[in-house]
Amino acid sequence: MEEYLRLLPEYQNIDLEKLQFERFLFGFFPAYQNSPLKMPWDRILPIGDSAGGQSPVSFGGFGSMVRNLKRLTLGIDEALKVDSLDKKSLSLLQPYQPNISVTWLFQKTMSVAINQKVSPNQINDLMSGVFQVMDQLGDEVLKPFLQDVIQFPALMKTLPLVNPKLVLPILPQVGVQPLLDWTTHYLSLAAYSGLYPLGKWVKPLTTNLSPQQQYYYHRWLDSWKYGSGGDYNEN
Ligand SMILES: Cc1cc2nc3c(=O)[nH]c(=O)nc-3n(C[C@H](O)[C@H](O)[C@H](O)COP(=O)(O)OP(=O)(O)OC[C@H]3O[C@@H](n4cnc5c(N)ncnc54)[C@H](O)[C@@H]3O)c2cc1C
């Protein structure tokens, strides 16, 4: 709090004496590394922040809920119709999304642990460097990212173009394990981007499946679609 008040005059260009404080409002943003949260019970489905599906970079839980509204509405409707309400079936409505998991590393590059010391401009320089590259690559890369939808092609084009001088200093800051975890999610993102068109392609073959099997097929297709950012171009 003292730090906030110390920096406030410079940040907001106003003297503290000129301000009249009415009340202090705090909020915190929940974000879960092992997102989404796993529900251990049948017939219960967390929605919104309690599901833990929001991006750890933007924390836009409301935006995330709106983005997933169609998927959830149709999925819940189908789960109720075919009576697939056990915990395993419902967990498919809160699928792993690699394009959200990859953002954990981005969040880590933007945060400094209590015992860490980083150069004062490191985070801003990195962000400016990344955004400059995305800007040069055009709206097709920049816009989905700004709307919280991470897609493999955009990431693949952006990362190699970011100045290594900006990237290397963050490696000791984030550590090896998060980097390895990120690589797994990055590869999953590539796989999901390939699985989604493949999944759509086999759709005609699924008409003979039982309603429960179709429910599973639709949920997998949704997870590949949303997990690869395929919803951005279709919704
Ligand atoms: C300061 C701030 C700014 C934000 N800005 C943005 C933004 O710009 N864009 C964006 O997309 N998101 C933003 N968010 C996040 C967004 O507000 C949340 O993601 C969204 O409100 C989550 O909705 P929800 O219905 O899941 O949960 P909530 O809105 O938290 O609703 C949960 C409700 O459950 C009630 N409750 C809790 N426990 C119990 C209980 N035991 N019994 C009964 N009721 C209970 C609570 O009182 C609450 O009303 C912001 C959040 C904060 C704090």
CSV table of C-alpha atoms and ligand atoms in Angstrom, one decimal:
chain,number,residue,atom,x,y,z
A,1,MET,CA,0.0,0.0,0.0
A,2,GLU,CA,2.8,2.4,0.9
A,3,GLU,CA,4.5,1.6,-2.4
A,4,TYR,CA,1.3,2.3,-4.3
A,5,LEU,CA,0.8,5.6,-2.6
A,6,ARG,CA,4.5,6.5,-3.1
A,7,LEU,CA,4.2,5.9,-6.9
A,8,LEU,CA,0.7,7.3,-7.3
A,9,PRO,CA,1.6,11.0,-7.7
A,10,GLU,CA,4.0,10.2,-10.5
A,11,TYR,CA,1.8,7.5,-12.1
A,12,GLN,CA,-1.4,9.6,-12.1
A,13,ASN,CA,0.4,13.0,-12.3
A,14,ILE,CA,-1.4,14.3,-9.2
A,15,ASP,CA,-0.3,15.3,-5.6
A,16,LEU,CA,-1.6,13.1,-2.9
A,17,GLU,CA,-2.8,16.1,-0.9
A,18,LYS,CA,-5.2,16.9,-3.8
A,19,LEU,CA,-6.9,13.6,-3.5
A,20,GLN,CA,-9.7,12.8,-1.1
A,21,PHE,CA,-9.9,9.0,-0.4
A,22,GLU,CA,-13.4,7.7,0.0
A,23,ARG,CA,-12.7,4.0,0.3
A,24,PHE,CA,-10.1,1.5,-0.8
A,25,LEU,CA,-11.4,-1.2,-3.1
A,26,PHE,CA,-9.4,-4.4,-3.5
A,27,GLY,CA,-10.0,-7.4,-5.7
A,28,PHE,CA,-8.1,-10.5,-6.6
A,29,PHE,CA,-8.1,-12.5,-9.7
A,30,PRO,CA,-8.2,-16.3,-9.4
A,31,ALA,CA,-6.2,-18.2,-12.0
A,32,TYR,CA,-5.2,-21.8,-11.7
A,33,GLN,CA,-2.1,-23.4,-13.2
A,34,ASN,CA,-3.8,-26.8,-13.3
A,35,SER,CA,-6.8,-25.3,-15.1
A,36,PRO,CA,-9.5,-26.2,-15.5
A,37,LEU,CA,-10.4,-27.4,-11.9
A,38,LYS,CA,-11.5,-31.0,-11.6
A,39,MET,CA,-14.8,-31.7,-10.0
A,40,PRO,CA,-14.8,-34.9,-7.9
A,41,TRP,CA,-18.6,-35.3,-7.9
A,42,ASP,CA,-21.3,-36.4,-10.4
A,43,ARG,CA,-24.0,-34.0,-11.5
A,44,ILE,CA,-22.1,-30.8,-10.5
A,45,LEU,CA,-20.5,-28.5,-13.1
A,46,PRO,CA,-18.6,-25.4,-12.1
A,47,ILE,CA,-19.2,-22.4,-14.4
A,48,GLY,CA,-17.3,-19.0,-14.6
A,49,ASP,CA,-14.5,-18.2,-12.2
A,50,SER,CA,-15.2,-21.4,-10.1
A,51,ALA,CA,-14.3,-23.5,-13.2
A,52,GLY,CA,-10.9,-21.9,-13.4
A,53,GLY,CA,-10.9,-21.7,-17.2
A,54,GLN,CA,-9.8,-18.1,-17.5
A,55,SER,CA,-6.6,-16.9,-19.0
A,56,PRO,CA,-3.8,-16.2,-16.4
A,57,VAL,CA,-2.6,-13.3,-18.6
A,58,SER,CA,-5.7,-11.2,-19.1
A,59,PHE,CA,-7.6,-12.6,-16.1
A,60,GLY,CA,-10.7,-11.7,-18.1
A,61,GLY,CA,-13.0,-14.2,-16.5
A,62,PHE,CA,-16.2,-12.5,-17.8
A,63,GLY,CA,-14.8,-12.4,-21.3
A,64,SER,CA,-13.8,-16.1,-21.0
A,65,MET,CA,-17.3,-17.0,-19.9
A,66,VAL,CA,-18.8,-15.2,-22.9
A,67,ARG,CA,-16.3,-16.8,-25.2
A,68,ASN,CA,-17.2,-20.3,-24.0
A,69,LEU,CA,-21.0,-19.6,-23.6
A,70,LYS,CA,-22.0,-21.3,-26.9
A,71,ARG,CA,-19.9,-24.3,-26.2
A,72,LEU,CA,-21.3,-24.6,-22.6
A,73,THR,CA,-24.9,-23.9,-23.6
A,74,LEU,CA,-24.9,-26.6,-26.3
A,75,GLY,CA,-22.8,-29.0,-24.3
A,76,ILE,CA,-25.0,-28.8,-21.1
A,77,ASP,CA,-28.1,-29.2,-23.2
A,78,GLU,CA,-26.7,-32.3,-24.8
A,79,ALA,CA,-25.5,-33.7,-21.4
A,80,LEU,CA,-29.0,-33.3,-20.0
A,81,LYS,CA,-30.7,-34.8,-23.1
A,82,VAL,CA,-28.5,-37.9,-23.2
A,83,ASP,CA,-28.2,-38.1,-19.4
A,84,SER,CA,-24.4,-38.0,-19.4
A,85,LEU,CA,-24.1,-36.3,-16.0
A,86,ASP,CA,-21.4,-38.4,-14.2
A,87,LYS,CA,-18.2,-36.6,-13.3
A,88,LYS,CA,-16.3,-38.0,-16.2
A,89,SER,CA,-18.8,-36.9,-18.8
A,90,LEU,CA,-19.2,-33.5,-17.2
A,91,SER,CA,-15.5,-33.0,-17.0
A,92,LEU,CA,-15.5,-32.9,-20.8
A,93,LEU,CA,-17.4,-29.7,-20.6
A,94,GLN,CA,-14.3,-28.2,-18.8
A,95,PRO,CA,-11.6,-29.5,-21.1
A,96,TYR,CA,-7.9,-28.9,-21.0
A,97,GLN,CA,-7.1,-26.0,-23.4
A,98,PRO,CA,-3.4,-25.9,-24.4
A,99,ASN,CA,-3.9,-22.3,-25.7
A,100,ILE,CA,-4.7,-21.2,-22.2
A,101,SER,CA,-2.0,-23.3,-20.6
A,102,VAL,CA,0.7,-21.8,-22.8
A,103,THR,CA,-0.1,-18.4,-21.4
A,104,TRP,CA,1.2,-19.5,-18.0
A,105,LEU,CA,4.7,-18.9,-19.2
A,106,PHE,CA,3.7,-15.4,-20.5
A,107,GLN,CA,2.3,-14.7,-17.1
A,108,LYS,CA,5.5,-15.9,-15.5
A,109,THR,CA,7.6,-13.6,-17.6
A,110,MET,CA,5.5,-10.7,-16.5
A,111,SER,CA,5.7,-11.4,-12.8
A,112,VAL,CA,8.6,-11.1,-10.4
A,113,ALA,CA,8.8,-13.4,-7.3
A,114,ILE,CA,9.4,-11.8,-3.9
A,115,ASN,CA,13.1,-12.9,-3.7
A,116,GLN,CA,13.9,-12.1,-7.4
A,117,LYS,CA,15.6,-9.1,-8.8
A,118,VAL,CA,15.1,-8.2,-12.5
A,119,SER,CA,16.2,-5.1,-14.4
A,120,PRO,CA,13.5,-2.4,-14.0
A,121,ASN,CA,12.7,-2.3,-17.8
A,122,GLN,CA,12.9,-6.0,-18.5
A,123,ILE,CA,9.2,-6.7,-18.5
A,124,ASN,CA,8.2,-3.6,-20.4
A,125,ASP,CA,11.0,-4.2,-23.0
A,126,LEU,CA,9.9,-7.7,-23.6
A,127,MET,CA,6.3,-6.8,-24.0
A,128,SER,CA,7.2,-3.9,-26.4
A,129,GLY,CA,9.4,-6.3,-28.4
A,130,VAL,CA,6.6,-9.0,-28.6
A,131,PHE,CA,3.9,-6.5,-29.5
A,132,GLN,CA,6.1,-4.8,-32.1
A,133,VAL,CA,6.6,-8.2,-33.8
A,134,MET,CA,2.8,-9.0,-33.7
A,135,ASP,CA,2.0,-5.5,-35.0
A,136,GLN,CA,4.4,-6.1,-38.0
A,137,LEU,CA,2.7,-9.5,-38.6
A,138,GLY,CA,-0.6,-7.8,-39.0
A,139,ASP,CA,-4.2,-8.0,-37.6
A,140,GLU,CA,-4.5,-11.7,-38.2
A,141,VAL,CA,-1.8,-12.2,-35.5
A,142,LEU,CA,-2.4,-9.3,-33.2
A,143,LYS,CA,-6.2,-9.2,-32.9
A,144,PRO,CA,-6.9,-12.8,-31.7
A,145,PHE,CA,-4.1,-12.3,-29.1
A,146,LEU,CA,-5.6,-9.1,-27.9
A,147,GLN,CA,-8.9,-10.9,-27.6
A,148,ASP,CA,-7.4,-13.6,-25.5
A,149,VAL,CA,-7.4,-16.3,-28.2
A,150,ILE,CA,-4.0,-17.8,-28.6
A,151,GLN,CA,-3.5,-19.7,-31.9
A,152,PHE,CA,-0.6,-21.9,-32.9
A,153,PRO,CA,0.1,-20.3,-36.4
A,154,ALA,CA,0.3,-16.8,-34.8
A,155,LEU,CA,2.5,-18.0,-32.0
A,156,MET,CA,4.8,-19.9,-34.4
A,157,LYS,CA,5.2,-16.8,-36.5
A,158,THR,CA,5.8,-14.4,-33.6
A,159,LEU,CA,8.2,-16.3,-31.4
A,160,PRO,CA,11.2,-16.7,-33.8
A,161,LEU,CA,11.1,-13.0,-34.6
A,162,VAL,CA,11.3,-11.7,-31.1
A,163,ASN,CA,14.8,-10.2,-30.4
A,164,PRO,CA,16.8,-12.9,-28.5
A,165,LYS,CA,18.4,-10.2,-26.4
A,166,LEU,CA,14.9,-9.6,-24.9
A,167,VAL,CA,14.2,-13.3,-24.4
A,168,LEU,CA,17.5,-14.5,-22.9
A,169,PRO,CA,17.3,-12.5,-19.7
A,170,ILE,CA,14.0,-14.0,-18.8
A,171,LEU,CA,15.2,-17.6,-18.8
A,172,PRO,CA,16.8,-17.5,-15.3
A,173,GLN,CA,13.7,-15.6,-14.1
A,174,VAL,CA,11.2,-18.2,-15.3
A,175,GLY,CA,13.3,-21.3,-14.7
A,176,VAL,CA,13.8,-24.6,-16.5
A,177,GLN,CA,10.8,-26.5,-15.3
A,178,PRO,CA,8.1,-24.0,-16.4
A,179,LEU,CA,9.9,-23.8,-19.8
A,180,LEU,CA,9.7,-27.6,-20.2
A,181,ASP,CA,6.0,-27.5,-19.1
A,182,TRP,CA,5.4,-24.7,-21.7
A,183,THR,CA,7.0,-26.8,-24.4
A,184,THR,CA,4.6,-29.6,-23.7
A,185,HIS,CA,1.6,-27.3,-23.9
A,186,TYR,CA,3.0,-25.7,-27.1
A,187,LEU,CA,3.3,-29.1,-28.7
A,188,SER,CA,-0.3,-29.9,-27.5
A,189,LEU,CA,-1.4,-26.7,-29.1
A,190,ALA,CA,0.1,-27.7,-32.4
A,191,ALA,CA,-1.6,-31.1,-32.1
A,192,TYR,CA,-5.0,-29.6,-31.2
A,193,SER,CA,-4.7,-27.3,-34.3
A,194,GLY,CA,-4.3,-30.4,-36.4
A,195,LEU,CA,-6.9,-32.5,-34.6
A,196,TYR,CA,-9.7,-30.0,-35.0
A,197,PRO,CA,-9.9,-30.1,-38.8
A,198,LEU,CA,-9.4,-33.8,-38.7
A,199,GLY,CA,-12.2,-34.2,-36.1
A,200,LYS,CA,-14.6,-32.1,-38.3
A,201,TRP,CA,-13.6,-34.2,-41.3
A,202,VAL,CA,-14.8,-37.5,-39.7
A,203,LYS,CA,-18.2,-36.0,-38.6
A,204,PRO,CA,-20.2,-37.9,-41.3
A,205,LEU,CA,-18.9,-41.1,-39.8
A,206,THR,CA,-20.3,-40.2,-36.3
A,207,THR,CA,-24.0,-40.2,-37.3
A,208,ASN,CA,-24.3,-44.0,-36.5
A,209,LEU,CA,-22.8,-43.6,-33.0
A,210,SER,CA,-25.1,-43.8,-29.9
A,211,PRO,CA,-26.3,-40.5,-28.3
A,212,GLN,CA,-23.7,-40.9,-25.5
A,213,GLN,CA,-20.9,-41.6,-28.0
A,214,GLN,CA,-21.9,-38.6,-30.0
A,215,TYR,CA,-21.9,-36.5,-26.8
A,216,TYR,CA,-18.2,-37.6,-26.3
A,217,TYR,CA,-17.4,-36.9,-29.9
A,218,HIS,CA,-18.9,-33.4,-29.7
A,219,ARG,CA,-17.0,-32.6,-26.5
A,220,TRP,CA,-13.6,-33.7,-28.0
A,221,LEU,CA,-14.3,-31.7,-31.1
A,222,ASP,CA,-15.1,-28.7,-28.9
A,223,SER,CA,-11.9,-29.1,-26.9
A,224,TRP,CA,-9.8,-29.3,-30.1
A,225,LYS,CA,-11.7,-26.3,-31.4
A,226,TYR,CA,-11.5,-24.0,-28.4
A,227,GLY,CA,-8.1,-25.4,-27.2
A,228,SER,CA,-6.5,-24.4,-30.5
A,229,GLY,CA,-8.4,-21.0,-30.8
A,230,GLY,CA,-10.5,-22.4,-33.7
A,231,ASP,CA,-13.5,-20.7,-32.2
A,232,TYR,CA,-12.1,-17.3,-33.1
A,233,ASN,CA,-12.8,-17.6,-36.8
A,234,GLU,CA,-16.1,-19.4,-36.5
A,235,ASN,CA,-18.0,-17.7,-33.7
B,1,LIG,C1,-11.4,-5.5,-10.2
B,1,LIG,C2,-11.9,-6.5,-11.2
B,1,LIG,C3,-11.9,-6.2,-12.6
B,1,LIG,C4,-12.3,-7.1,-13.5
B,1,LIG,N1,-12.3,-6.8,-14.9
B,1,LIG,C5,-12.6,-7.7,-15.8
B,1,LIG,C6,-12.6,-7.3,-17.2
B,1,LIG,O1,-12.3,-6.2,-17.6
B,1,LIG,N2,-12.9,-8.3,-18.1
B,1,LIG,C7,-13.3,-9.5,-17.7
B,1,LIG,O2,-13.6,-10.3,-18.6
B,1,LIG,N3,-13.3,-9.9,-16.4
B,1,LIG,C8,-13.0,-9.0,-15.4
B,1,LIG,N4,-13.0,-9.4,-14.1
B,1,LIG,C9,-13.3,-10.7,-13.8
B,1,LIG,C10,-14.9,-10.9,-13.7
B,1,LIG,O3,-15.4,-10.0,-12.9
B,1,LIG,C11,-15.1,-12.3,-13.2
B,1,LIG,O4,-14.5,-13.3,-14.0
B,1,LIG,C12,-16.6,-12.7,-13.2
B,1,LIG,O5,-17.3,-11.7,-12.4
B,1,LIG,C13,-16.9,-14.1,-12.7
B,1,LIG,O6,-18.2,-14.3,-12.7
B,1,LIG,P1,-18.8,-15.5,-11.8
B,1,LIG,O7,-20.3,-15.5,-12.0
B,1,LIG,O8,-18.1,-16.8,-12.2
B,1,LIG,O9,-18.3,-15.2,-10.3
B,1,LIG,P2,-18.7,-14.0,-9.4
B,1,LIG,O10,-19.1,-12.8,-10.2
B,1,LIG,O11,-17.6,-13.9,-8.4
B,1,LIG,O12,-20.0,-14.5,-8.7
B,1,LIG,C14,-20.0,-15.5,-7.6
B,1,LIG,C15,-21.1,-15.1,-6.7
B,1,LIG,O13,-21.3,-16.2,-5.8
B,1,LIG,C16,-21.5,-15.6,-4.5
B,1,LIG,N5,-21.1,-16.6,-3.5
B,1,LIG,C17,-19.9,-17.0,-3.1
B,1,LIG,N6,-19.9,-17.9,-2.1
B,1,LIG,C18,-21.2,-18.2,-1.9
B,1,LIG,C19,-21.9,-19.1,-1.1
B,1,LIG,N7,-21.3,-19.9,-0.3
B,1,LIG,N8,-23.3,-19.1,-1.1
B,1,LIG,C20,-23.9,-18.3,-2.0
B,1,LIG,N9,-23.3,-17.4,-2.8
B,1,LIG,C21,-22.0,-17.4,-2.8
B,1,LIG,C22,-20.7,-14.4,-4.5
B,1,LIG,O14,-21.1,-13.4,-3.5
B,1,LIG,C23,-20.9,-13.9,-5.9
B,1,LIG,O15,-22.0,-13.0,-6.0
B,1,LIG,C24,-12.6,-8.4,-13.1
B,1,LIG,C25,-12.6,-8.8,-11.8
B,1,LIG,C26,-12.2,-7.9,-10.8
B,1,LIG,C27,-12.2,-8.3,-9.3
